[in-house]
Amino acid sequence: MDNITEVRVELSALKALGGQCFFAIVYAYLKARAVDGVARVPNKEAAEIFGVTPRYITSAITSLRQVGLISHYEYDGRHRIIHLSN
């Protein structure tokens, strides 16, 4: 699923994130990329799509982990491997 053109933001995710719209949009993007609850994203791809630095994407992922929307996160130097909570 390389060419994602539409994502849907869940209000429950937006509420869990305290109204942080960008983080909720990143979560929707990860859900669109996920296969069996696991999203494998090349390191700079998400940053390029959203026009932000990779560090800001990492900040979004940290926030998603803190509220429990992401259960596990790995980074192998090339890819971010993100396990979404159900």
CSV table of C-alpha atoms in Angstrom, one decimal:
chain,number,residue,atom,x,y,z
A,1,MET,CA,0.0,0.0,0.0
A,2,ASP,CA,2.4,2.6,-1.2
A,3,ASN,CA,0.1,5.3,-2.4
A,4,ILE,CA,-2.3,6.2,0.5
A,5,THR,CA,-4.5,9.0,-0.6
A,6,GLU,CA,-7.1,9.1,2.2
A,7,VAL,CA,-7.0,8.5,5.9
A,8,ARG,CA,-9.8,8.7,8.5
A,9,VAL,CA,-9.1,10.1,11.9
A,10,GLU,CA,-11.0,8.4,14.7
A,11,LEU,CA,-12.5,10.8,17.3
A,12,SER,CA,-11.5,8.3,20.0
A,13,ALA,CA,-7.9,8.7,19.0
A,14,LEU,CA,-8.1,12.4,18.9
A,15,LYS,CA,-9.7,12.5,22.3
A,16,ALA,CA,-7.0,10.1,23.7
A,17,LEU,CA,-4.3,12.4,22.4
A,18,GLY,CA,-5.8,15.5,24.1
A,19,GLY,CA,-6.9,17.1,20.8
A,20,GLN,CA,-3.4,16.9,19.1
A,21,CYS,CA,-4.7,16.7,15.5
A,22,PHE,CA,-1.3,16.0,13.9
A,23,PHE,CA,-0.7,13.0,16.1
A,24,ALA,CA,-4.2,11.7,15.4
A,25,ILE,CA,-3.5,12.0,11.6
A,26,VAL,CA,-0.2,10.2,12.0
A,27,TYR,CA,-2.0,7.4,13.8
A,28,ALA,CA,-4.6,7.2,11.0
A,29,TYR,CA,-1.7,7.0,8.5
A,30,LEU,CA,-0.1,4.2,10.4
A,31,LYS,CA,-3.5,2.3,10.5
A,32,ALA,CA,-3.7,2.7,6.8
A,33,ARG,CA,-0.2,1.3,6.3
A,34,ALA,CA,-0.7,-1.6,8.8
A,35,VAL,CA,-1.0,-5.2,7.8
A,36,ASP,CA,-2.3,-7.4,10.7
A,37,GLY,CA,-1.8,-4.6,13.1
A,38,VAL,CA,1.9,-4.0,12.2
A,39,ALA,CA,3.0,-0.9,10.2
A,40,ARG,CA,6.4,-1.0,8.6
A,41,VAL,CA,7.4,2.5,7.4
A,42,PRO,CA,10.7,3.5,5.9
A,43,ASN,CA,12.5,5.9,8.2
A,44,LYS,CA,12.0,9.2,6.3
A,45,GLU,CA,8.8,8.4,4.4
A,46,ALA,CA,6.3,9.6,7.0
A,47,ALA,CA,8.3,12.8,7.6
A,48,GLU,CA,8.4,13.5,3.9
A,49,ILE,CA,4.7,12.9,3.5
A,50,PHE,CA,3.7,15.3,6.3
A,51,GLY,CA,6.5,17.8,5.5
A,52,VAL,CA,8.1,17.6,9.0
A,53,THR,CA,11.3,16.4,10.4
A,54,PRO,CA,11.8,12.7,11.4
A,55,ARG,CA,12.2,13.8,14.9
A,56,TYR,CA,8.7,15.2,15.0
A,57,ILE,CA,7.3,11.9,13.7
A,58,THR,CA,9.2,10.2,16.5
A,59,SER,CA,7.6,12.6,18.9
A,60,ALA,CA,4.2,11.7,17.5
A,61,ILE,CA,5.0,8.0,17.9
A,62,THR,CA,6.1,8.5,21.5
A,63,SER,CA,2.8,10.3,22.3
A,64,LEU,CA,0.8,7.4,20.7
A,65,ARG,CA,2.7,5.0,22.8
A,66,GLN,CA,2.0,7.0,26.0
A,67,VAL,CA,-1.7,6.9,25.5
A,68,GLY,CA,-1.7,3.2,24.5
A,69,LEU,CA,-2.5,3.4,20.8
A,70,ILE,CA,0.8,1.7,20.0
A,71,SER,CA,1.8,-1.4,21.9
A,72,HIS,CA,5.3,-1.9,20.6
A,73,TYR,CA,7.8,0.1,18.5
A,74,GLU,CA,11.1,-1.0,16.9
A,75,TYR,CA,13.6,0.9,14.8
A,76,ASP,CA,16.3,-0.9,12.8
A,77,GLY,CA,18.0,2.1,11.3
A,78,ARG,CA,16.0,1.9,8.1
A,79,HIS,CA,12.4,1.2,9.1
A,80,ARG,CA,10.1,2.0,11.9
A,81,ILE,CA,8.1,-1.2,12.8
A,82,ILE,CA,5.1,-0.2,14.8
A,83,HIS,CA,2.6,-2.6,16.4
A,84,LEU,CA,-0.8,-1.0,16.8
A,85,SER,CA,-3.0,-1.7,19.8
A,86,ASN,CA,-6.4,-3.2,19.1
